[in-house]
Amino acid sequence: MSINKIEKKVLSGKRLLPEDALALFQSDDIFTVGRVANLISEIRNGKNAYFIQNHHINPTNICVNRCKFCAFSRSKGEKGAYELSIKEIVKKLGTKAQRHKGTEGFSEVHIVGGLHPDRQFDFYIEMLEQIKKRFPQMHVKAFTAVEIDYFSRLSGLSLADTLIELKNAGLDSMPGGGAEIFDARVRNSICPEKISGTRWLQIMEAAHNAGIKTNATMLYGHLETYRHRVGHMLKLRELQDRTGGFQAFIPLAFHPMNTELSRKAKGKRQKAKPGLMGSGFKPDPTRGTSGIDDLKTIAIARLFLDNFQHIKAYWVMLGEKIAQLALMFGADDLDGTIIEEKITHSAGALSGSALTRSQLINLIEKAGKVPVERDSFYRPVKG
Ligand code: V47
Ligand code: SF4
């Protein structure tokens, strides 16, 4: 179908088919795709562009999975491996909250980490309880589906019981990490030890059924093709139809530096074809994604995921300037202040490690949008 026909289809409120999304990926006309995505975003969220005052904590980078795209993880005993105690985690939060006291107040902590070989499930329960004891108002968004699966195996509890125990201890919502790309062959090449895509979806469904809202992500720009991206988003759309439990979709741009995936692929590098990113697209895990691919992926996500309210332009991975442009290509959320990001910066991210509230507001206003500071459920924060 031509891009104009797809535009008419979207504007008449019809759902896009996977082949429509594929045609959009294969098109070089990112301006049309972006314009329509912006229209749809404004129908759904007005001119609002959301942000939150949050910070990230990664309790440990020691991980038994060692995914090939991950520059953050280490094996136990390896140089650079670290593990924070519960006391250290709570202290870090306290120091940050105090540092910003009076002017800015964090409302959310985002906690994800490696699958530690020795820590028991009780450690994570106590961590949640201690954080809630010290900061009762803080929203705790924690643990990818990959960690939840690990906890369930560690504890011997069912998936549902694992989630309920975590919720009772203070888990308020879950981030969308660990989804990577669902296609089994590509997944097996980039993260052979990780849970399958089917299991990731099963865990998210169980979380939604337990009343825990989550996000969803897609790691792109490594070995996958456009078809894999569309297949991935289709699975998310289907699950969202069933549960409605996803709050936001976040495409994550692969950063190759210091990763096994890019080291392995070097030497086998594919020659870039002339033209933009349409039919000439070839996966290449030795380079980062292009700004054009980033914007196109955001825009198509907005059009294809018609049952997702929010599309997040994660500025840490996109860089501040592409994230700002993404607000004109269908995104309505920039994430937040994110103090101390480690995962992307280990893989060569050039963005800063934090933005202030006023920097976020400035980025949003300059994109012609209305900044709305939100809480973790997208309710506007007064102030
Ligand atoms: O699952 C790891 C990705 C994810 C690399 O839900 C990499 O609000 C790019 O999920 N290049 C964790 N990406 C981060 C994540 C996230 C981030 C921000 C907000 C939310 C949310 C979720 O980071 C991992 C993996 O997909 N990742 N290594 C890399 N080299
Ligand atoms: Fe471990 Fe997550 Fe890194 Fe994979 S992406 S190695 S599961 S920390």
Tab-separated table of C-alpha atoms and ligand atoms in Angstrom:
chain	number	residue	atom	x	y	z
A	1	MET	CA	0.000	0.000	0.000
A	2	SER	CA	1.289	3.494	-0.771
A	3	ILE	CA	2.188	5.867	2.017
A	4	ASN	CA	-0.742	8.126	1.093
A	5	LYS	CA	-3.194	5.270	1.398
A	6	ILE	CA	-1.698	4.325	4.770
A	7	GLU	CA	-2.084	7.940	5.862
A	8	LYS	CA	-5.786	7.890	4.886
A	9	LYS	CA	-6.242	4.598	6.703
A	10	VAL	CA	-4.714	5.951	9.921
A	11	LEU	CA	-6.665	9.185	9.772
A	12	SER	CA	-9.932	7.309	9.295
A	13	GLY	CA	-9.195	5.470	12.556
A	14	LYS	CA	-8.471	2.083	10.998
A	15	ARG	CA	-5.873	-0.176	12.536
A	16	LEU	CA	-2.651	-0.683	10.541
A	17	LEU	CA	-1.745	-4.163	9.392
A	18	PRO	CA	1.804	-5.482	9.868
A	19	GLU	CA	2.418	-5.042	6.125
A	20	ASP	CA	1.403	-1.359	6.403
A	21	ALA	CA	3.951	-0.842	9.178
A	22	LEU	CA	6.568	-2.631	7.083
A	23	ALA	CA	5.817	-0.353	4.123
A	24	LEU	CA	6.311	2.652	6.403
A	25	PHE	CA	9.680	1.308	7.535
A	26	GLN	CA	10.670	0.765	3.905
A	27	SER	CA	9.692	4.298	2.925
A	28	ASP	CA	12.250	7.114	2.850
A	29	ASP	CA	9.526	9.701	3.379
A	30	ILE	CA	10.029	10.158	7.095
A	31	PHE	CA	8.424	13.594	6.964
A	32	THR	CA	5.013	12.200	5.990
A	33	VAL	CA	5.277	9.375	8.509
A	34	GLY	CA	6.332	11.856	11.192
A	35	ARG	CA	3.621	14.390	10.349
A	36	VAL	CA	0.874	11.768	10.620
A	37	ALA	CA	2.370	10.344	13.818
A	38	ASN	CA	2.423	13.833	15.320
A	39	LEU	CA	-1.240	14.321	14.374
A	40	ILE	CA	-2.204	11.053	16.048
A	41	SER	CA	-0.130	11.866	19.105
A	42	GLU	CA	-1.893	15.234	19.429
A	43	ILE	CA	-5.319	13.608	19.044
A	44	ARG	CA	-4.389	11.294	21.931
A	45	ASN	CA	-2.416	13.583	24.242
A	46	GLY	CA	-2.960	17.125	22.954
A	47	LYS	CA	0.241	19.103	22.804
A	48	ASN	CA	1.337	17.638	26.126
A	49	ALA	CA	4.852	16.283	26.452
A	50	TYR	CA	5.414	14.530	29.748
A	51	PHE	CA	8.435	14.240	31.990
A	52	ILE	CA	9.084	13.046	35.530
A	53	GLN	CA	11.603	13.769	38.237
A	54	ASN	CA	13.142	10.378	38.743
A	55	HIS	CA	16.405	8.667	39.326
A	56	HIS	CA	17.903	5.341	38.422
A	57	ILE	CA	19.586	2.855	40.711
A	58	ASN	CA	21.313	-0.280	39.462
A	59	PRO	CA	21.942	-2.379	42.584
A	60	THR	CA	24.512	-4.591	40.845
A	61	ASN	CA	26.069	-5.103	37.435
A	62	ILE	CA	26.921	-8.726	38.220
A	63	CYS	CA	24.761	-10.822	35.941
A	64	VAL	CA	24.657	-14.482	34.999
A	65	ASN	CA	23.121	-13.732	31.596
A	66	ARG	CA	25.903	-11.638	30.004
A	67	CYS	CA	23.837	-10.600	26.962
A	68	LYS	CA	26.015	-9.823	23.964
A	69	PHE	CA	24.616	-6.311	23.559
A	70	CYS	CA	25.149	-5.346	27.208
A	71	ALA	CA	28.256	-3.363	28.150
A	72	PHE	CA	27.011	-2.808	31.677
A	73	SER	CA	27.167	-6.337	33.049
A	74	ARG	CA	30.139	-8.149	34.595
A	75	SER	CA	30.737	-11.632	35.892
A	76	LYS	CA	31.369	-12.106	39.602
A	77	GLY	CA	34.972	-11.279	40.477
A	78	GLU	CA	35.606	-9.527	37.156
A	79	LYS	CA	37.206	-6.086	37.148
A	80	GLY	CA	34.529	-3.398	37.385
A	81	ALA	CA	31.948	-5.681	39.021
A	82	TYR	CA	30.034	-4.022	41.863
A	83	GLU	CA	27.200	-4.752	44.248
A	84	LEU	CA	25.425	-2.241	46.449
A	85	SER	CA	24.104	-3.266	49.847
A	86	ILE	CA	20.577	-2.283	50.853
A	87	LYS	CA	22.083	0.300	53.178
A	88	GLU	CA	24.057	1.805	50.315
A	89	ILE	CA	20.996	1.875	48.053
A	90	VAL	CA	18.885	3.657	50.660
A	91	LYS	CA	21.745	6.035	51.416
A	92	LYS	CA	22.144	6.897	47.729
A	93	LEU	CA	18.455	7.745	47.511
A	94	GLY	CA	18.680	9.855	50.657
A	95	THR	CA	21.662	11.811	49.451
A	96	LYS	CA	19.953	12.550	46.178
A	97	ALA	CA	16.667	13.526	47.788
A	98	GLN	CA	18.514	15.865	50.165
A	99	ARG	CA	20.623	17.383	47.439
A	100	HIS	CA	17.473	18.491	45.673
A	101	LYS	CA	15.439	19.327	48.744
A	102	GLY	CA	13.410	22.505	48.480
A	103	THR	CA	13.788	23.005	44.751
A	104	GLU	CA	13.125	19.687	43.174
A	105	GLY	CA	11.596	16.533	44.564
A	106	PHE	CA	11.977	13.105	43.029
A	107	SER	CA	8.777	11.166	42.833
A	108	GLU	CA	10.056	7.925	41.294
A	109	VAL	CA	12.987	5.573	41.584
A	110	HIS	CA	13.703	3.218	38.689
A	111	ILE	CA	15.590	0.119	39.847
A	112	VAL	CA	16.973	-2.531	37.506
A	113	GLY	CA	20.071	-4.651	37.806
A	114	GLY	CA	21.889	-7.818	36.859
A	115	LEU	CA	20.849	-11.344	37.806
A	116	HIS	CA	23.177	-11.815	40.759
A	117	PRO	CA	24.287	-15.433	41.253
A	118	ASP	CA	24.214	-15.357	45.088
A	119	ARG	CA	21.547	-12.931	46.213
A	120	GLN	CA	18.323	-14.483	47.443
A	121	PHE	CA	14.764	-13.320	46.850
A	122	ASP	CA	14.614	-11.986	50.443
A	123	PHE	CA	17.262	-9.412	49.542
A	124	TYR	CA	14.934	-7.778	47.009
A	125	ILE	CA	11.941	-7.918	49.352
A	126	GLU	CA	13.950	-6.243	52.086
A	127	MET	CA	15.299	-3.664	49.664
A	128	LEU	CA	11.740	-2.647	48.715
A	129	GLU	CA	10.640	-2.565	52.345
A	130	GLN	CA	13.590	-0.433	53.436
A	131	ILE	CA	13.084	2.049	50.589
A	132	LYS	CA	9.379	2.378	51.424
A	133	LYS	CA	10.148	2.749	55.134
A	134	ARG	CA	12.576	5.597	54.515
A	135	PHE	CA	10.684	7.199	51.560
A	136	PRO	CA	6.992	6.261	51.866
A	137	GLN	CA	5.889	8.679	49.106
A	138	MET	CA	8.434	7.468	46.541
A	139	HIS	CA	7.017	5.440	43.634
A	140	VAL	CA	9.154	2.346	43.133
A	141	LYS	CA	9.276	1.232	39.499
A	142	ALA	CA	11.500	-1.805	39.553
A	143	PHE	CA	12.625	-5.055	37.978
A	144	THR	CA	12.391	-6.128	34.367
A	145	ALA	CA	10.412	-9.243	33.457
A	146	VAL	CA	13.804	-10.988	33.256
A	147	GLU	CA	14.456	-10.260	36.929
A	148	ILE	CA	10.916	-11.328	37.880
A	149	ASP	CA	11.464	-14.677	36.159
A	150	TYR	CA	14.772	-15.053	38.031
A	151	PHE	CA	13.121	-14.222	41.383
A	152	SER	CA	10.419	-16.783	40.743
A	153	ARG	CA	13.078	-19.441	40.118
A	154	LEU	CA	15.106	-18.296	43.161
A	155	SER	CA	12.138	-18.365	45.507
A	156	GLY	CA	10.389	-21.411	44.117
A	157	LEU	CA	7.172	-19.369	44.118
A	158	SER	CA	4.728	-19.235	41.221
A	159	LEU	CA	4.898	-16.200	38.984
A	160	ALA	CA	1.690	-14.794	40.460
A	161	ASP	CA	2.913	-15.277	44.063
A	162	THR	CA	6.307	-13.752	43.274
A	163	LEU	CA	4.590	-10.651	41.917
A	164	ILE	CA	2.199	-10.401	44.888
A	165	GLU	CA	5.086	-10.668	47.394
A	166	LEU	CA	6.956	-7.914	45.577
A	167	LYS	CA	3.845	-5.756	45.397
A	168	ASN	CA	3.166	-6.216	49.106
A	169	ALA	CA	6.758	-5.218	49.863
A	170	GLY	CA	6.444	-1.955	47.905
A	171	LEU	CA	6.711	-2.592	44.171
A	172	ASP	CA	4.455	-0.013	42.484
A	173	SER	CA	5.080	-0.618	38.781
A	174	MET	CA	7.569	-2.235	36.421
A	175	PRO	CA	9.797	-0.871	33.662
A	176	GLY	CA	9.711	-2.344	30.168
A	177	GLY	CA	13.247	-3.715	29.855
A	178	GLY	CA	14.299	-7.183	28.798
A	179	ALA	CA	11.951	-7.350	25.813
A	180	GLU	CA	14.841	-6.822	23.359
A	181	ILE	CA	13.468	-8.357	20.166
A	182	PHE	CA	11.035	-11.264	20.339
A	183	ASP	CA	12.108	-13.097	17.183
A	184	ALA	CA	13.662	-16.312	18.530
A	185	ARG	CA	16.562	-16.524	16.075
A	186	VAL	CA	17.751	-12.947	16.537
A	187	ARG	CA	17.134	-13.151	20.280
A	188	ASN	CA	19.246	-16.259	20.492
A	189	SER	CA	22.101	-14.467	18.713
A	190	ILE	CA	22.074	-11.367	20.897
A	191	CYS	CA	21.105	-12.785	24.311
A	192	PRO	CA	21.139	-16.591	24.306
A	193	GLU	CA	20.815	-16.892	28.099
A	194	LYS	CA	17.862	-14.585	28.429
A	195	ILE	CA	14.238	-15.718	28.862
A	196	SER	CA	12.344	-16.137	25.596
A	197	GLY	CA	10.098	-13.481	24.131
A	198	THR	CA	7.099	-15.671	24.923
A	199	ARG	CA	8.113	-15.829	28.584
A	200	TRP	CA	8.632	-12.042	28.688
A	201	LEU	CA	5.079	-11.560	27.413
A	202	GLN	CA	3.741	-14.125	29.877
A	203	ILE	CA	5.373	-12.297	32.790
A	204	MET	CA	3.999	-8.953	31.677
A	205	GLU	CA	0.530	-10.464	31.365
A	206	ALA	CA	0.840	-11.885	34.896
A	207	ALA	CA	1.960	-8.466	36.184
A	208	HIS	CA	-0.987	-6.740	34.538
A	209	ASN	CA	-3.336	-9.356	35.999
A	210	ALA	CA	-1.814	-8.669	39.430
A	211	GLY	CA	-2.664	-4.982	38.999
A	212	ILE	CA	0.909	-3.911	38.251
A	213	LYS	CA	1.275	-1.464	35.369
A	214	THR	CA	4.361	-1.890	33.204
A	215	ASN	CA	6.093	-0.389	30.206
A	216	ALA	CA	7.278	-2.191	27.083
A	217	THR	CA	10.521	-1.738	25.167
A	218	MET	CA	12.133	-2.874	21.924
A	219	LEU	CA	15.878	-2.928	21.400
A	220	TYR	CA	16.591	-2.027	17.768
A	221	GLY	CA	19.594	-1.324	15.581
A	222	HIS	CA	21.518	-4.604	16.085
A	223	LEU	CA	20.862	-7.749	14.001
A	224	GLU	CA	17.149	-7.369	13.489
A	225	THR	CA	15.333	-6.377	10.306
A	226	TYR	CA	12.287	-4.143	9.928
A	227	ARG	CA	10.144	-7.273	9.780
A	228	HIS	CA	11.359	-8.287	13.233
A	229	ARG	CA	10.515	-4.860	14.616
A	230	VAL	CA	6.986	-5.064	13.238
A	231	GLY	CA	6.570	-8.618	14.576
A	232	HIS	CA	7.731	-7.409	17.995
A	233	MET	CA	5.292	-4.515	18.097
A	234	LEU	CA	2.466	-6.765	16.898
A	235	LYS	CA	2.952	-9.052	19.913
A	236	LEU	CA	2.866	-6.031	22.222
A	237	ARG	CA	-0.280	-4.699	20.561
A	238	GLU	CA	-1.993	-8.067	20.970
A	239	LEU	CA	-1.132	-8.260	24.669
A	240	GLN	CA	-2.223	-4.675	25.222
A	241	ASP	CA	-5.577	-5.539	23.630
A	242	ARG	CA	-5.990	-8.244	26.252
A	243	THR	CA	-4.801	-6.438	29.396
A	244	GLY	CA	-4.450	-2.692	28.808
A	245	GLY	CA	-1.611	-2.860	31.355
A	246	PHE	CA	1.154	-1.157	29.360
A	247	GLN	CA	1.595	2.522	30.053
A	248	ALA	CA	4.263	3.422	27.510
A	249	PHE	CA	6.260	1.959	24.660
A	250	ILE	CA	9.955	2.820	24.542
A	251	PRO	CA	12.106	1.965	21.528
A	252	LEU	CA	15.692	1.550	22.787
A	253	ALA	CA	18.447	2.421	20.296
A	254	PHE	CA	21.300	-0.087	20.464
A	255	HIS	CA	24.635	1.415	21.566
A	256	PRO	CA	27.470	-0.799	20.316
A	257	MET	CA	30.526	0.446	22.199
A	258	ASN	CA	32.184	-2.101	24.538
A	259	THR	CA	29.729	-4.832	23.559
A	260	GLU	CA	30.530	-8.357	22.462
A	261	LEU	CA	28.006	-8.009	19.662
A	262	SER	CA	29.881	-5.195	17.983
A	263	ARG	CA	33.304	-6.784	18.612
A	264	LYS	CA	32.160	-9.976	16.884
A	265	ALA	CA	30.592	-8.177	13.969
A	266	LYS	CA	33.681	-6.036	13.242
A	267	GLY	CA	35.444	-7.254	10.154
A	268	LYS	CA	32.200	-8.632	8.831
A	269	ARG	CA	30.884	-5.075	8.501
A	270	GLN	CA	28.275	-4.642	5.785
A	271	LYS	CA	28.820	-1.931	3.212
A	272	ALA	CA	26.344	0.925	3.623
A	273	LYS	CA	24.104	1.372	0.629
A	274	PRO	CA	23.429	4.782	-0.870
A	275	GLY	CA	20.145	6.481	-0.051
A	276	LEU	CA	18.428	6.984	3.252
A	277	MET	CA	17.152	4.215	5.462
A	278	GLY	CA	14.461	2.684	3.264
A	279	SER	CA	15.058	-0.279	1.057
A	280	GLY	CA	18.833	0.190	1.596
A	281	PHE	CA	18.556	-0.773	5.271
A	282	LYS	CA	20.887	-3.514	6.477
A	283	PRO	CA	21.378	-4.458	10.100
A	284	ASP	CA	24.814	-3.424	11.337
A	285	PRO	CA	25.663	-3.899	15.021
A	286	THR	CA	28.988	-2.098	14.722
A	287	ARG	CA	27.434	1.348	14.344
A	288	GLY	CA	24.885	3.134	16.453
A	289	THR	CA	21.466	3.813	14.948
A	290	SER	CA	20.955	6.850	12.736
A	291	GLY	CA	18.787	9.801	13.736
A	292	ILE	CA	16.566	8.998	10.779
A	293	ASP	CA	16.010	5.432	11.927
A	294	ASP	CA	15.334	6.645	15.481
A	295	LEU	CA	12.668	9.111	14.359
A	296	LYS	CA	11.110	6.658	11.936
A	297	THR	CA	10.875	3.971	14.626
A	298	ILE	CA	9.211	6.355	17.088
A	299	ALA	CA	6.734	7.535	14.436
A	300	ILE	CA	5.794	4.031	13.286
A	301	ALA	CA	5.395	2.903	16.886
A	302	ARG	CA	2.903	5.717	17.409
A	303	LEU	CA	0.943	4.698	14.312
A	304	PHE	CA	1.053	0.934	14.725
A	305	LEU	CA	0.571	0.776	18.522
A	306	ASP	CA	-2.839	2.386	18.449
A	307	ASN	CA	-3.670	1.031	21.902
A	308	PHE	CA	-0.633	2.564	23.658
A	309	GLN	CA	-1.328	5.952	25.192
A	310	HIS	CA	2.302	6.978	25.519
A	311	ILE	CA	5.364	6.685	23.305
A	312	LYS	CA	8.535	7.548	25.140
A	313	ALA	CA	11.573	9.183	23.534
A	314	TYR	CA	14.218	8.055	26.020
A	315	TRP	CA	16.642	10.950	25.767
A	316	VAL	CA	19.516	8.989	27.311
A	317	MET	CA	19.641	6.663	24.307
A	318	LEU	CA	18.506	9.089	21.611
A	319	GLY	CA	20.536	12.058	22.794
A	320	GLU	CA	18.779	15.241	23.864
A	321	LYS	CA	18.410	16.670	20.357
A	322	ILE	CA	16.921	13.624	18.616
A	323	ALA	CA	14.642	13.089	21.626
A	324	GLN	CA	13.446	16.664	21.227
A	325	LEU	CA	12.739	16.096	17.525
A	326	ALA	CA	10.958	12.850	18.405
A	327	LEU	CA	8.333	14.988	20.169
A	328	MET	CA	7.393	16.195	16.664
A	329	PHE	CA	7.381	12.604	15.333
A	330	GLY	CA	4.794	11.028	17.606
A	331	ALA	CA	6.452	10.799	21.028
A	332	ASP	CA	4.760	12.467	24.006
A	333	ASP	CA	7.168	11.611	26.834
A	334	LEU	CA	10.874	12.276	27.428
A	335	ASP	CA	11.244	10.128	30.586
A	336	GLY	CA	12.903	12.270	33.231
A	337	THR	CA	15.820	13.725	35.100
A	338	ILE	CA	17.427	10.243	35.422
A	339	ILE	CA	20.331	10.797	37.735
A	340	GLU	CA	23.195	8.338	37.282
A	341	GLU	CA	22.299	6.326	34.187
A	342	LYS	CA	24.760	3.456	33.838
A	343	ILE	CA	23.467	0.948	31.264
A	344	THR	CA	23.640	3.106	28.134
A	345	HIS	CA	26.664	5.083	29.260
A	346	SER	CA	28.651	1.848	29.652
A	347	ALA	CA	27.916	1.310	25.940
A	348	GLY	CA	29.127	4.722	24.808
A	349	ALA	CA	26.083	7.020	25.106
A	350	LEU	CA	27.097	10.607	24.435
A	351	SER	CA	24.118	12.143	26.251
A	352	GLY	CA	24.593	13.650	29.694
A	353	SER	CA	23.945	11.416	32.683
A	354	ALA	CA	21.175	13.666	34.007
A	355	LEU	CA	18.977	16.588	32.949
A	356	THR	CA	17.465	19.155	35.286
A	357	ARG	CA	13.762	19.920	35.372
A	358	SER	CA	14.342	23.250	33.636
A	359	GLN	CA	16.457	21.640	30.885
A	360	LEU	CA	13.619	19.192	30.188
A	361	ILE	CA	11.072	22.011	30.124
A	362	ASN	CA	13.272	23.971	27.746
A	363	LEU	CA	13.653	21.005	25.346
A	364	ILE	CA	9.880	20.477	25.304
A	365	GLU	CA	8.936	24.130	24.854
A	366	LYS	CA	11.391	24.568	21.998
A	367	ALA	CA	9.659	21.654	20.244
A	368	GLY	CA	6.380	23.594	20.420
A	369	LYS	CA	4.869	21.287	23.044
A	370	VAL	CA	3.473	21.888	26.512
A	371	PRO	CA	5.649	20.464	29.308
A	372	VAL	CA	3.669	18.476	31.839
A	373	GLU	CA	5.455	17.157	34.884
A	374	ARG	CA	3.832	13.825	35.654
A	375	ASP	CA	3.806	11.156	38.300
A	376	SER	CA	4.438	7.495	37.469
A	377	PHE	CA	0.842	7.022	36.283
A	378	TYR	CA	0.927	10.071	34.005
A	379	ARG	CA	-1.102	12.244	36.368
A	380	PRO	CA	0.048	15.864	36.227
A	381	VAL	CA	2.048	16.931	39.249
A	382	LYS	CA	1.019	20.240	40.784
A	383	GLY	CA	3.706	22.787	41.398
B	1	V47	O1	16.626	-4.438	28.742
B	1	V47	C1	21.184	-2.888	27.422
B	1	V47	C2	18.771	-2.148	27.105
B	1	V47	C3	17.351	-2.136	28.846
B	1	V47	C4	22.087	-1.764	25.815
B	1	V47	O2	10.411	1.292	31.346
B	1	V47	C5	20.752	-1.425	25.864
B	1	V47	O3	10.527	3.426	31.695
B	1	V47	C6	21.018	0.029	24.119
B	1	V47	O4	14.513	-1.087	29.866
B	1	V47	N1	22.323	-0.271	23.993
B	1	V47	C7	17.159	-1.610	30.251
B	1	V47	N2	20.200	-0.539	25.025
B	1	V47	C8	16.651	-0.183	30.222
B	1	V47	C9	15.173	-0.106	30.120
B	1	V47	C10	14.470	1.177	30.346
B	1	V47	C11	15.145	2.362	30.253
B	1	V47	C12	14.465	3.545	30.486
B	1	V47	C13	13.132	3.557	30.828
B	1	V47	C14	12.472	2.353	30.934
B	1	V47	C15	11.045	2.347	31.350
B	1	V47	C16	13.115	1.157	30.685
B	1	V47	O5	18.445	-1.470	28.276
B	1	V47	C17	17.696	-3.572	28.643
B	1	V47	C18	18.212	-3.555	27.221
B	1	V47	O6	17.145	-3.641	26.326
B	1	V47	N3	20.215	-2.154	26.847
B	1	V47	N4	22.350	-2.651	26.788
B	1	V47	C19	22.895	-1.158	24.827
B	1	V47	N5	24.199	-1.469	24.662
B	2	SF4	FE1	22.130	-8.952	32.502
B	2	SF4	FE2	20.201	-7.281	31.710
B	2	SF4	FE3	22.741	-6.855	30.901
B	2	SF4	FE4	21.360	-8.948	29.953
B	2	SF4	S1	20.849	-6.760	29.622
B	2	SF4	S2	23.481	-8.990	30.728
B	2	SF4	S3	20.109	-9.534	31.703
B	2	SF4	S4	21.999	-6.747	32.999
